[in-house]
CSV table of C-alpha atoms in Angstrom, one decimal:
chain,number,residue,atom,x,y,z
A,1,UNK,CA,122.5,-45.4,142.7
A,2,UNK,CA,126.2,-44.1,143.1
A,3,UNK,CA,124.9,-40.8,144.2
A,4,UNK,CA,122.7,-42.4,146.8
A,5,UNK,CA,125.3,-45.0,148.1
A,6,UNK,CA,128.4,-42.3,148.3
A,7,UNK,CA,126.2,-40.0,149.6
A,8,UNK,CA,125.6,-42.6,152.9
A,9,UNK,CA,129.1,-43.5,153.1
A,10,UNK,CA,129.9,-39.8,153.5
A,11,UNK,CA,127.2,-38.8,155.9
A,12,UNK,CA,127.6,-42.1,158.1
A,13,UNK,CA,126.3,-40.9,161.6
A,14,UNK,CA,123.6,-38.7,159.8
A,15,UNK,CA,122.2,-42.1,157.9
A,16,UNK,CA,123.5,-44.2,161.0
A,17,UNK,CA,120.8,-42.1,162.9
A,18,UNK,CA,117.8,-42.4,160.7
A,19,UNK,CA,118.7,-46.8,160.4
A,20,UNK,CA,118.9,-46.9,164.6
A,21,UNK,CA,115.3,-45.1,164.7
A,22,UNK,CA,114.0,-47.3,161.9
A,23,UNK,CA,115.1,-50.5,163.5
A,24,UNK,CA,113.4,-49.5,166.8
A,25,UNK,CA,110.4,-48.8,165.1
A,26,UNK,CA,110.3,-52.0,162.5
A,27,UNK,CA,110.9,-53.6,165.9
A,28,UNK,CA,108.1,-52.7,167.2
A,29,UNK,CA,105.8,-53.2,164.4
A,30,UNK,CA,107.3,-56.8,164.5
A,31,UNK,CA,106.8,-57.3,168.2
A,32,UNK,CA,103.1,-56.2,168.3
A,33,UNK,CA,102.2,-58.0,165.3
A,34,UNK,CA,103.5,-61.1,166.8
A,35,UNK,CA,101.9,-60.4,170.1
A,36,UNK,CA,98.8,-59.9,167.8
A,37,UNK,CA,98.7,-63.2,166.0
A,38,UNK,CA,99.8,-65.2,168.9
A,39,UNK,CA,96.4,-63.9,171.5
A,40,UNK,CA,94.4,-64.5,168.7
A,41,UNK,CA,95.5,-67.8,168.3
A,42,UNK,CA,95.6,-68.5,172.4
A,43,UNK,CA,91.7,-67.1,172.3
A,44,UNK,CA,90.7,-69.1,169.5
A,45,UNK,CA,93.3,-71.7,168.8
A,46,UNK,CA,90.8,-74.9,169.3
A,47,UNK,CA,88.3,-73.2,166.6
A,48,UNK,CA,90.8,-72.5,164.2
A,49,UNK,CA,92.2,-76.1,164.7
A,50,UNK,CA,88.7,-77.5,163.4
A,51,UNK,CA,88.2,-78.6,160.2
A,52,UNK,CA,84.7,-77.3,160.3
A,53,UNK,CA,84.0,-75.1,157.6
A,54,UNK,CA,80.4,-74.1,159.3
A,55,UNK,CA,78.8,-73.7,162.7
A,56,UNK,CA,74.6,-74.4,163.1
A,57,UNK,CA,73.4,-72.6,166.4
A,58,UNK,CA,70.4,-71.7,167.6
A,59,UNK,CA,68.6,-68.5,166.1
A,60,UNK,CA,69.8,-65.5,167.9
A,61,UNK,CA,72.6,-67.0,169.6
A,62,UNK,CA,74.4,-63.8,168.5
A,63,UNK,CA,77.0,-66.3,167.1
A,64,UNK,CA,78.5,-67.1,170.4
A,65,UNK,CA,78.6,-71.2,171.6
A,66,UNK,CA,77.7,-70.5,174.9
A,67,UNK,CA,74.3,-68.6,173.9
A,68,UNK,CA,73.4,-71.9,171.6
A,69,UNK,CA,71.3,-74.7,172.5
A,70,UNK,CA,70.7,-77.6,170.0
A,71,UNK,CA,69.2,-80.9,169.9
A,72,UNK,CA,69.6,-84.3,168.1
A,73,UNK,CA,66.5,-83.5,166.0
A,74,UNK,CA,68.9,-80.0,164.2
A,75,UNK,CA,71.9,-82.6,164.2
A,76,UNK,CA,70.0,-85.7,162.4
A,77,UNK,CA,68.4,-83.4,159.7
A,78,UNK,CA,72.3,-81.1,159.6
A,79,UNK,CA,73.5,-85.0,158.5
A,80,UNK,CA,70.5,-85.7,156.2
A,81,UNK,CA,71.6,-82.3,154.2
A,82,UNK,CA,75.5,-82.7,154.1
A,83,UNK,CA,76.0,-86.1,154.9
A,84,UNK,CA,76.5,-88.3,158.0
A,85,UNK,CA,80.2,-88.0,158.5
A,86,UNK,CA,80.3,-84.2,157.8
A,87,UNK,CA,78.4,-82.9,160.5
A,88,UNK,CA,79.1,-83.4,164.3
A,89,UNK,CA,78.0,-82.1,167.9
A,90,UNK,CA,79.9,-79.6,170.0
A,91,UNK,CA,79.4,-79.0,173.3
A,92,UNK,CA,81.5,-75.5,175.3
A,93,UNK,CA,81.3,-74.8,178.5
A,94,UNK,CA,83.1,-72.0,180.8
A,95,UNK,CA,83.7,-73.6,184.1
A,96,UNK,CA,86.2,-73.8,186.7
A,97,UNK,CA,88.1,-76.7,188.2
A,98,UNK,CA,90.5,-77.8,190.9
A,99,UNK,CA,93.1,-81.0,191.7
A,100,UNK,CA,91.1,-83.3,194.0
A,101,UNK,CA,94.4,-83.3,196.0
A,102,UNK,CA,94.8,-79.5,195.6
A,103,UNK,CA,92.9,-76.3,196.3
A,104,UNK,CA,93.8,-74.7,193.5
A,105,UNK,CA,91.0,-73.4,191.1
A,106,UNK,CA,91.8,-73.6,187.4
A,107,UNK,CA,89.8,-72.0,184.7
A,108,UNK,CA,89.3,-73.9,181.7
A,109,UNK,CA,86.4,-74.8,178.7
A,110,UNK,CA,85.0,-78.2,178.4
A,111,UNK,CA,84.4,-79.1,174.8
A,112,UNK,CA,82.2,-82.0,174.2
A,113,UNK,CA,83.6,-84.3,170.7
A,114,UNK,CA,82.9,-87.7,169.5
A,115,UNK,CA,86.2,-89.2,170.0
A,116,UNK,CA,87.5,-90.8,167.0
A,117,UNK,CA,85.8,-88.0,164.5
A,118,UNK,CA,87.4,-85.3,163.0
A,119,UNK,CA,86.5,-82.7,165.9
A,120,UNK,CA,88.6,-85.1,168.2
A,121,UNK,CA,92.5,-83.5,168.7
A,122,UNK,CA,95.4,-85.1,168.4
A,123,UNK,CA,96.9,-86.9,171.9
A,124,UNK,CA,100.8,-85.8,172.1
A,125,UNK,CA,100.7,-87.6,175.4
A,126,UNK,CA,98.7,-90.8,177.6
A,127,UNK,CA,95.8,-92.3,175.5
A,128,UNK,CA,92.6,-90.8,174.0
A,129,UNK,CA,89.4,-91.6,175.4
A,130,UNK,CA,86.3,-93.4,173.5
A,131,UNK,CA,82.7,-93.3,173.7
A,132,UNK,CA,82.7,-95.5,176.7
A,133,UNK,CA,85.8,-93.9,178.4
A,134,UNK,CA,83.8,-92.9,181.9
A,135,UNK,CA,85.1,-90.5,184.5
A,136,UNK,CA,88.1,-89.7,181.6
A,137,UNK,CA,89.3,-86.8,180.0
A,138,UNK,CA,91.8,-85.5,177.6
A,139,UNK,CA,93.2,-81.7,178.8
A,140,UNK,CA,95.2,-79.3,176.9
A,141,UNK,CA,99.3,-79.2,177.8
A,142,UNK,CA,99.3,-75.5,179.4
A,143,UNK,CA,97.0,-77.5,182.5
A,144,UNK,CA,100.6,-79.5,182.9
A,145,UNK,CA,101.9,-75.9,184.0
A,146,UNK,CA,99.0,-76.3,187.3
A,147,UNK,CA,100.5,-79.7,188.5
A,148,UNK,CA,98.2,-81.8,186.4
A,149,UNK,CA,99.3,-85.3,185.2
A,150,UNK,CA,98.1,-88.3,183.4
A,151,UNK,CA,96.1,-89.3,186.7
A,152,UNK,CA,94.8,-86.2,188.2
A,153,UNK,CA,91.3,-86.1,189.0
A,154,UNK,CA,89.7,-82.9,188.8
A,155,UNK,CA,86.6,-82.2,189.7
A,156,UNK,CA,84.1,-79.3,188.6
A,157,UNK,CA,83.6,-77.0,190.5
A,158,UNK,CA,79.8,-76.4,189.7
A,159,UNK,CA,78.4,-80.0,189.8
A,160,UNK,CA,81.2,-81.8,191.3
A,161,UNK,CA,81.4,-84.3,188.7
A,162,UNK,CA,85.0,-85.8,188.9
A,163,UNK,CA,87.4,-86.7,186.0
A,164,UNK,CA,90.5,-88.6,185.7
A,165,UNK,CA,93.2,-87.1,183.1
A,166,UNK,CA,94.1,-89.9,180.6
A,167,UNK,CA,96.1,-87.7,177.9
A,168,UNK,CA,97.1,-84.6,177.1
A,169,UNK,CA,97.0,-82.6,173.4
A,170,UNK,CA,98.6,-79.0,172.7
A,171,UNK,CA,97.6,-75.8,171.5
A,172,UNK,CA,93.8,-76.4,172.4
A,173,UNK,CA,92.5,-73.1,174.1
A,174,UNK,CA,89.3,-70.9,174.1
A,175,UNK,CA,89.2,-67.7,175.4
A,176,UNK,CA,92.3,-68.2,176.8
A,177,UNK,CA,91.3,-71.4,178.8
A,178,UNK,CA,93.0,-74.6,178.0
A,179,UNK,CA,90.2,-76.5,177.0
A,180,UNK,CA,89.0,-80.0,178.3
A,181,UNK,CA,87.9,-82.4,175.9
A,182,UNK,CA,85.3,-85.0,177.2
A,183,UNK,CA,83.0,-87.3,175.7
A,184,UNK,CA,78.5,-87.6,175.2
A,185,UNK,CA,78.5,-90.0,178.0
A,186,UNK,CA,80.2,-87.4,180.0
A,187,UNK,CA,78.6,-84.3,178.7
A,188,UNK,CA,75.3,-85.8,179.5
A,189,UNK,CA,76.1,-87.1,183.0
A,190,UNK,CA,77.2,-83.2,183.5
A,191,UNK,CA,74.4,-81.5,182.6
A,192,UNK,CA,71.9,-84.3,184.7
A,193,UNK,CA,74.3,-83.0,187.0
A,194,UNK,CA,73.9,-80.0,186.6
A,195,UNK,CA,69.6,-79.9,186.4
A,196,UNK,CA,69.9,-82.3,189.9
A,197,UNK,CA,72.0,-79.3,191.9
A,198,UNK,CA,69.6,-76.8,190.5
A,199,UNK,CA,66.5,-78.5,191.2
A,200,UNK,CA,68.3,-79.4,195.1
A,201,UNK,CA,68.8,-75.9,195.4
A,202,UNK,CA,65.6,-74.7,194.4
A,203,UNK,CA,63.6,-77.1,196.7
A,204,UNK,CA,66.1,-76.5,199.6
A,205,UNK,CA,65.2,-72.5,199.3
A,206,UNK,CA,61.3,-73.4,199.3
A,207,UNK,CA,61.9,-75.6,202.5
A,208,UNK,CA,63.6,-72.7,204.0
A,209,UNK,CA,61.4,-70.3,203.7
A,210,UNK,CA,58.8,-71.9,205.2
A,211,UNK,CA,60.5,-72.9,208.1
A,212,UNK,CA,60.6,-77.0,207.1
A,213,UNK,CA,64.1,-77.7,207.9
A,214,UNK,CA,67.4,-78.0,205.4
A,215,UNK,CA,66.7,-81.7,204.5
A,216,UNK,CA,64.6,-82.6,202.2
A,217,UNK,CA,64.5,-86.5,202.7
A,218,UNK,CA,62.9,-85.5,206.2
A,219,UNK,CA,61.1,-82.8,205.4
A,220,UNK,CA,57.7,-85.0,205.9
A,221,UNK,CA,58.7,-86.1,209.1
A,222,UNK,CA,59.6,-82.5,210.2
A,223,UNK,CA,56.1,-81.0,209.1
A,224,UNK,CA,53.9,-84.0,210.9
A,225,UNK,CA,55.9,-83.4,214.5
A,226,UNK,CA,54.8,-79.7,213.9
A,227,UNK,CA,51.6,-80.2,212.9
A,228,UNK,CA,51.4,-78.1,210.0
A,229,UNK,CA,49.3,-79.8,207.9
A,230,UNK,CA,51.5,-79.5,204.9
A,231,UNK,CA,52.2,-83.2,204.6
A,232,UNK,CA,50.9,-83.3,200.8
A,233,UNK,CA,53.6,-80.6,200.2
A,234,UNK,CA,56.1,-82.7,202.1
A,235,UNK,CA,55.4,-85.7,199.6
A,236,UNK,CA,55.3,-83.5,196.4
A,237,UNK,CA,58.9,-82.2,197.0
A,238,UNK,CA,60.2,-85.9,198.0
A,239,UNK,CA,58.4,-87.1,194.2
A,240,UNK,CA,60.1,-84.4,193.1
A,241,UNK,CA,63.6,-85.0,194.0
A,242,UNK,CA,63.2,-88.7,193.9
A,243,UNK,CA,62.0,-88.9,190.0
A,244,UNK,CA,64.4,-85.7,189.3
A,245,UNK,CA,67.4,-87.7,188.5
A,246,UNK,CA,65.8,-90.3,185.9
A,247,UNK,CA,63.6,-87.7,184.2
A,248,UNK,CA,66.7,-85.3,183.1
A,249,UNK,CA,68.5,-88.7,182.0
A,250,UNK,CA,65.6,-89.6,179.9
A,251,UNK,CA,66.1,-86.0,178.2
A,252,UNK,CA,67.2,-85.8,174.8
A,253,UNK,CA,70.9,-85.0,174.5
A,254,UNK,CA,72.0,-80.9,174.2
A,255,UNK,CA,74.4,-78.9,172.4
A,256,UNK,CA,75.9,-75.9,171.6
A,257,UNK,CA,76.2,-75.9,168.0
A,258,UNK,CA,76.9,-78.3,165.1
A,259,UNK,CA,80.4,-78.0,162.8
A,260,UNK,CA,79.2,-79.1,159.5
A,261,UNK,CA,81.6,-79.6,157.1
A,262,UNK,CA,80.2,-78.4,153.6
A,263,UNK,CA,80.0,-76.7,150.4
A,264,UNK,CA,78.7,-73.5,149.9
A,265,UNK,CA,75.3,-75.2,148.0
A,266,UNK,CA,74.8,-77.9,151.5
A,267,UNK,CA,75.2,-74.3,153.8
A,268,UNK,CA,72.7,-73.2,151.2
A,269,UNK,CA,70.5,-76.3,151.9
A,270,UNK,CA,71.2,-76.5,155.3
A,271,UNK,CA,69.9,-73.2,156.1
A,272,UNK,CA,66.7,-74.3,154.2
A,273,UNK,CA,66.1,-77.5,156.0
A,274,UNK,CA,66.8,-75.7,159.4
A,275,UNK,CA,64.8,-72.3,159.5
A,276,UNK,CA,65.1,-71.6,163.0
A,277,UNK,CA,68.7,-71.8,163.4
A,278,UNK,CA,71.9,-70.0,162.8
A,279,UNK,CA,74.8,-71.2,160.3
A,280,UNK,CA,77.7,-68.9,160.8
A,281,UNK,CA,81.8,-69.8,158.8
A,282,UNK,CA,84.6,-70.4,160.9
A,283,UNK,CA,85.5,-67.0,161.7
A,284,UNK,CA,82.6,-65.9,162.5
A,285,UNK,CA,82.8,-68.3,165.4
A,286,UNK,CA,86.2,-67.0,166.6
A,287,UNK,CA,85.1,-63.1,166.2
A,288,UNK,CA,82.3,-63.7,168.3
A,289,UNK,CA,84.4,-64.8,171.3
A,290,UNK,CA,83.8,-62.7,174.2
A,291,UNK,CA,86.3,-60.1,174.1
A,292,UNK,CA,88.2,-61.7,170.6
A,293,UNK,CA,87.4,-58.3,169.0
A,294,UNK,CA,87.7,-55.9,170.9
A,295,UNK,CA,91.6,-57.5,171.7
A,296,UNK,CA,92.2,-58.0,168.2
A,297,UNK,CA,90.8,-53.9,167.3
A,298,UNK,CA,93.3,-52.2,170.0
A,299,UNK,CA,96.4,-54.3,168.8
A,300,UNK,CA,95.9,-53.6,165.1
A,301,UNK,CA,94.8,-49.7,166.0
A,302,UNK,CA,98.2,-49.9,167.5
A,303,UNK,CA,100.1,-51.3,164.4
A,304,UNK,CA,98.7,-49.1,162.3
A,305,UNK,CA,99.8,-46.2,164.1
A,306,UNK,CA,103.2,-47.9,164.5
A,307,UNK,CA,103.1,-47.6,160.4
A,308,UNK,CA,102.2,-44.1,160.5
A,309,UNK,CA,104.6,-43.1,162.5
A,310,UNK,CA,107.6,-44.6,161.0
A,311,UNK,CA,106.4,-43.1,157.6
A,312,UNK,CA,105.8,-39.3,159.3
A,313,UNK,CA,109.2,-39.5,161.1
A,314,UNK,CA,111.4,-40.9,157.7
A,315,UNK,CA,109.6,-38.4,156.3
A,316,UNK,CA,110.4,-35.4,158.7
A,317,UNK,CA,114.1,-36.7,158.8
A,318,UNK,CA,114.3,-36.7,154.7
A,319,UNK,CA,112.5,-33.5,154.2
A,320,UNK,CA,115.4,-31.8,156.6
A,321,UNK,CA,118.0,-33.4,155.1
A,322,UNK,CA,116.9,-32.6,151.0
A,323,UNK,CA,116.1,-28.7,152.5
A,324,UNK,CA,120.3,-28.7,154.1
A,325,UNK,CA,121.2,-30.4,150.8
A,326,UNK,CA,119.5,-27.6,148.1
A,327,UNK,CA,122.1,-26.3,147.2
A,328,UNK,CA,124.3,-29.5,146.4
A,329,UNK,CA,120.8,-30.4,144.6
A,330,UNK,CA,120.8,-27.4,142.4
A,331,UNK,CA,124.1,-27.3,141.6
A,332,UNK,CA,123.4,-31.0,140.2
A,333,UNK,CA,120.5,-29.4,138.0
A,334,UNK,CA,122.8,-27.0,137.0
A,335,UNK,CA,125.2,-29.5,135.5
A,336,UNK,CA,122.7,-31.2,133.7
A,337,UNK,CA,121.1,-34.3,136.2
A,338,UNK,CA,117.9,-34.9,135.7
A,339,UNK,CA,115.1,-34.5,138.3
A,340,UNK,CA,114.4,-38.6,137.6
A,341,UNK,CA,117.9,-39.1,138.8
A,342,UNK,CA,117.5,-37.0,142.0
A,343,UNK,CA,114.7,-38.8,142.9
A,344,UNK,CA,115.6,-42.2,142.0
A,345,UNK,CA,118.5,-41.5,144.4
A,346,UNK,CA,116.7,-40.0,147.9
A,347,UNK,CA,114.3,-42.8,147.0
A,348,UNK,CA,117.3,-45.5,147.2
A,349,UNK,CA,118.6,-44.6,150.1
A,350,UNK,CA,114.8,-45.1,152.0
A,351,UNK,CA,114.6,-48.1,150.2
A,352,UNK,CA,118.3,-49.0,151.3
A,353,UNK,CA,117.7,-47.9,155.2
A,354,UNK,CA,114.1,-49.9,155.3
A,355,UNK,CA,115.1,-53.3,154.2
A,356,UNK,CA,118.4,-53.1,156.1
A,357,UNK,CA,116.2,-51.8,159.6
A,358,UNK,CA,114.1,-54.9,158.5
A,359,UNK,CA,116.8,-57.3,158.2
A,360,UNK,CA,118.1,-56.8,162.0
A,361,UNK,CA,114.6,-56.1,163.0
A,362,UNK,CA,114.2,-59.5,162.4
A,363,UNK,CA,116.9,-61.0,163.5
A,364,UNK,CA,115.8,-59.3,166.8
A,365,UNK,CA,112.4,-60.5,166.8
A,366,UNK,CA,113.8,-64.3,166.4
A,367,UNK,CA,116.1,-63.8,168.7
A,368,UNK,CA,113.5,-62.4,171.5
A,369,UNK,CA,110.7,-65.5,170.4
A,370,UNK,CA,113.8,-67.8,171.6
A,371,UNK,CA,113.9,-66.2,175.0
A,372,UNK,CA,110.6,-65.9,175.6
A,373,UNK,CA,108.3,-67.2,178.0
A,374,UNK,CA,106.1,-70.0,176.8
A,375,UNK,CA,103.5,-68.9,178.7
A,376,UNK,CA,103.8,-65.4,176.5
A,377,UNK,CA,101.3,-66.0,173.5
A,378,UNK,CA,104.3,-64.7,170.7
A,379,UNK,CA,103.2,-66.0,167.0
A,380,UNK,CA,104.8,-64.8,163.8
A,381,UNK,CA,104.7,-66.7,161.0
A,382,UNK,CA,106.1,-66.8,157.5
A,383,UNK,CA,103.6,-65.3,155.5
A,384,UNK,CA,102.7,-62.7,158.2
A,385,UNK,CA,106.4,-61.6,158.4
A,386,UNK,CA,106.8,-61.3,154.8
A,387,UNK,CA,103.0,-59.2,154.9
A,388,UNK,CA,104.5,-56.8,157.7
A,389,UNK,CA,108.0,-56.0,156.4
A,390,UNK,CA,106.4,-55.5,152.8
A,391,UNK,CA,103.8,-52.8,154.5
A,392,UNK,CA,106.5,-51.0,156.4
A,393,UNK,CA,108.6,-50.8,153.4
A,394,UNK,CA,105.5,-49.6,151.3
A,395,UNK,CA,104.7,-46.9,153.7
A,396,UNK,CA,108.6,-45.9,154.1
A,397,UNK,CA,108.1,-45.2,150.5
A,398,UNK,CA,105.1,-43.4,151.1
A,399,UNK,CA,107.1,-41.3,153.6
A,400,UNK,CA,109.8,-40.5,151.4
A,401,UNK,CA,107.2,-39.1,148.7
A,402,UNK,CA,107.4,-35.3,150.0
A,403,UNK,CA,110.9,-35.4,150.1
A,404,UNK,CA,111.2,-36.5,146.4
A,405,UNK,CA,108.5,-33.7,145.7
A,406,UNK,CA,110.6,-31.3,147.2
A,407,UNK,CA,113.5,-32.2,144.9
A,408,UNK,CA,111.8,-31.8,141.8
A,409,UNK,CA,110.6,-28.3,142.6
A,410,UNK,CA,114.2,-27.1,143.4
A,411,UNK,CA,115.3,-24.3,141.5
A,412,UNK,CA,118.8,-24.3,140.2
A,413,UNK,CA,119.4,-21.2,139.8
A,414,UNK,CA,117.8,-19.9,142.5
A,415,UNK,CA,119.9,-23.0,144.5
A,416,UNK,CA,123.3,-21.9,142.6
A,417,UNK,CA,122.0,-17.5,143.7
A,418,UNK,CA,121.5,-18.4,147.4
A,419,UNK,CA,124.6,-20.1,147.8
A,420,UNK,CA,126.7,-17.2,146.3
A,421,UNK,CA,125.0,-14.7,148.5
């Protein structure tokens, strides 16, 4: 240990040169594991913020919500298995939105919960709604960023059902969306929405094509003046349209998946009482969000290759610093230190240089989270700090290895013979 500290002291810009490139590179490491953490919270924050412990969706939904479709029949029999109060109805929806007083389009994801269970988020502002709450939502803060308020209506922009913002909760997102959290009454009024604009459309394309007119309601009228003789056709589409709306309310409720909360022998019986379903954990849910892996697998390619190179380059600038030094080296031999010594010491001073890079490394990491954006998803937590500073000290270690290798194969003599020639 005195060997190793002297021997900085001495060489001050030499060691002064190998810290500033370590700090740059711990930096980094820091920086992109942060980045890391924080887009996979943003793309899955309102998954991970469940206390589900399971999803049940439909078979070959390839683990994905929006694939899933599933009735009250799975979700009375998910109940039956692990109990009434630990199982619950999700709905998700990707759709797109806009201030009724605006023209702004916002994305977002509409999450369907029972309000009052434990799917339901916690309000940080307004009030929550209920089961009755109608034509009320609950949005997620970053839609405060838009010009939305406790107040603002917003209206779909693929059924044109309208809402009114009651309350606002944070760190709710998926896929990046802020999510909007609404109620059954309201799920089910959207997709009889939703059924009613697709059966318009459809019927408005067959009256188009053969030349009837654009309006339905007087579609009769239109084929009598033009004596087509298509008046039973006429009277078939206005049944259709006029019984449209109260048959798709009469339809049983649907959802995306069902978070069951459960041991590992009710997932065992669950998947026995429902055959023809799906029951994935909790990350598989968040891995199967579009695009979640394939983020997550170019960030972490890029850490690890952050790792590699720090360990190649300490290494590179050891190994040329124990070849200028063999001769100091085997004159040590000569006297008597042993090779244990010699590498205890080059191993000090890498230990020395990594935790003292890490230590400003941090301090620079906390001192960028301050300044940064909010809208910059930045996470680094306790546990994953103390993960990535013990990795880059292990393979800093690692780096040093050849250079300690080297040491022990120095020759003294042959050390003590070069110098003198």
């Amino acid at each position: 240990m005195y060997l190793a500290i002297r021997e900085m002291r001495f060489a001050k810009g030499r060691y002064a040169l190998i810290a500033t490139i370590m700090v740059l590179v711990s930096f980094l490491v820091l920086f992109v594991t942060g980045l890391a953490q924080g887009l996979s919270y943003d793309n899955a924050a309102s998954i991970k913020n469940m206390a589900a412990t399971h999803f049940v969706l439909e078979q070959d939904s390839n683990h994905r919500f929006t694939r899933s479709q599933v009735g009250q029949q799975e979700l009375n029999e998910a109940r039956a298995v692990v109990g009434q109060d630990n199982a619950e109805p999700l709905g998700v929806r990707m759709t797109t939105v806009s201030p009724a007083d605006d023209s702004k389009k916002i994305d977002v994801t509409l999450f369907m919960v029972n309000p009052g269970s434990w799917l339901a988020p916690t309000i940080t502002e307004g009030k929550a709604i209920n089961d009755q709450s109608a034509g009320q939502v609950v949005v997620d803060q970053k839609l405060a960023k838009s010009g939305v308020k406790i107040g603002t209506v917003l209206v779909d922009q693929a059924s044109g059902t309208e809402w009114t913002v009651s309350g606002f909760v944070q760190n709710e997102s998926f896929s990046h969306a802020p999510v909007v959290f609404l109620n059954e009454q309201e799920w089910l009024a959207l997709q009889a929405g939703s059924r009613q604009v697709q059966a318009t459309s459809t019927i408005g394309g067959a009256d188009t094509e053969t030349g009837t007119g654009t309006s339905i309601s007087t579609s009769a009228e239109v084929h009598t003046a033009a004596g087509t003789g298509n008046e039973k056709n006429a009277t078939s589409t206005e049944a259709v349209v006029g019984t449209g709306t109260s048959s798709v309310a009469e339809r049983a409720p649907v959802y995306n998946a069902i978070a069951v909360k459960g041991t590992d022998d009710q997932v065992s019986g669950l998947s026995a009482a429902l055959p023809k379903t799906e029951i994935i954990t909790k990350s598989d849910a968040v891995s199967a969000i579009p695009g979640y892996k394939e983020e997550q697998g170019s960030l972490l390619m890029m850490i690890a290759f952050l790792y590699v190179i720090s360990a190649f380059v300490l290494a590179v600038f050891f190994y040329v610093i124990t070849i200028q030094k063999t001769s100091q080296f085997g004159i040590l031999k000569a006297i008597g230190t042993r090779n244990s010594y010699l590498a205890g010491s080059v191993s000090l001073q890498v230990l020395l240089l990594s935790v003292g890079s890490l230590v400003i490394s941090v301090l620079l990491v906390r001192l960028f989270e301050s300044v940064l954006p909010a809208s910059m998803p930045f996470q680094l937590g306790i546990s994953t700090l103390a993960l990535t500073c013990a990795l880059f000290i292990l393979m800093s270690m690692a780096g040093s290895l050849f250079s300690v290798w080297k040491v022990t194969k120095i020759d003294a003599l042959d050390a003590i013979g070069r110098t003198a020639a």
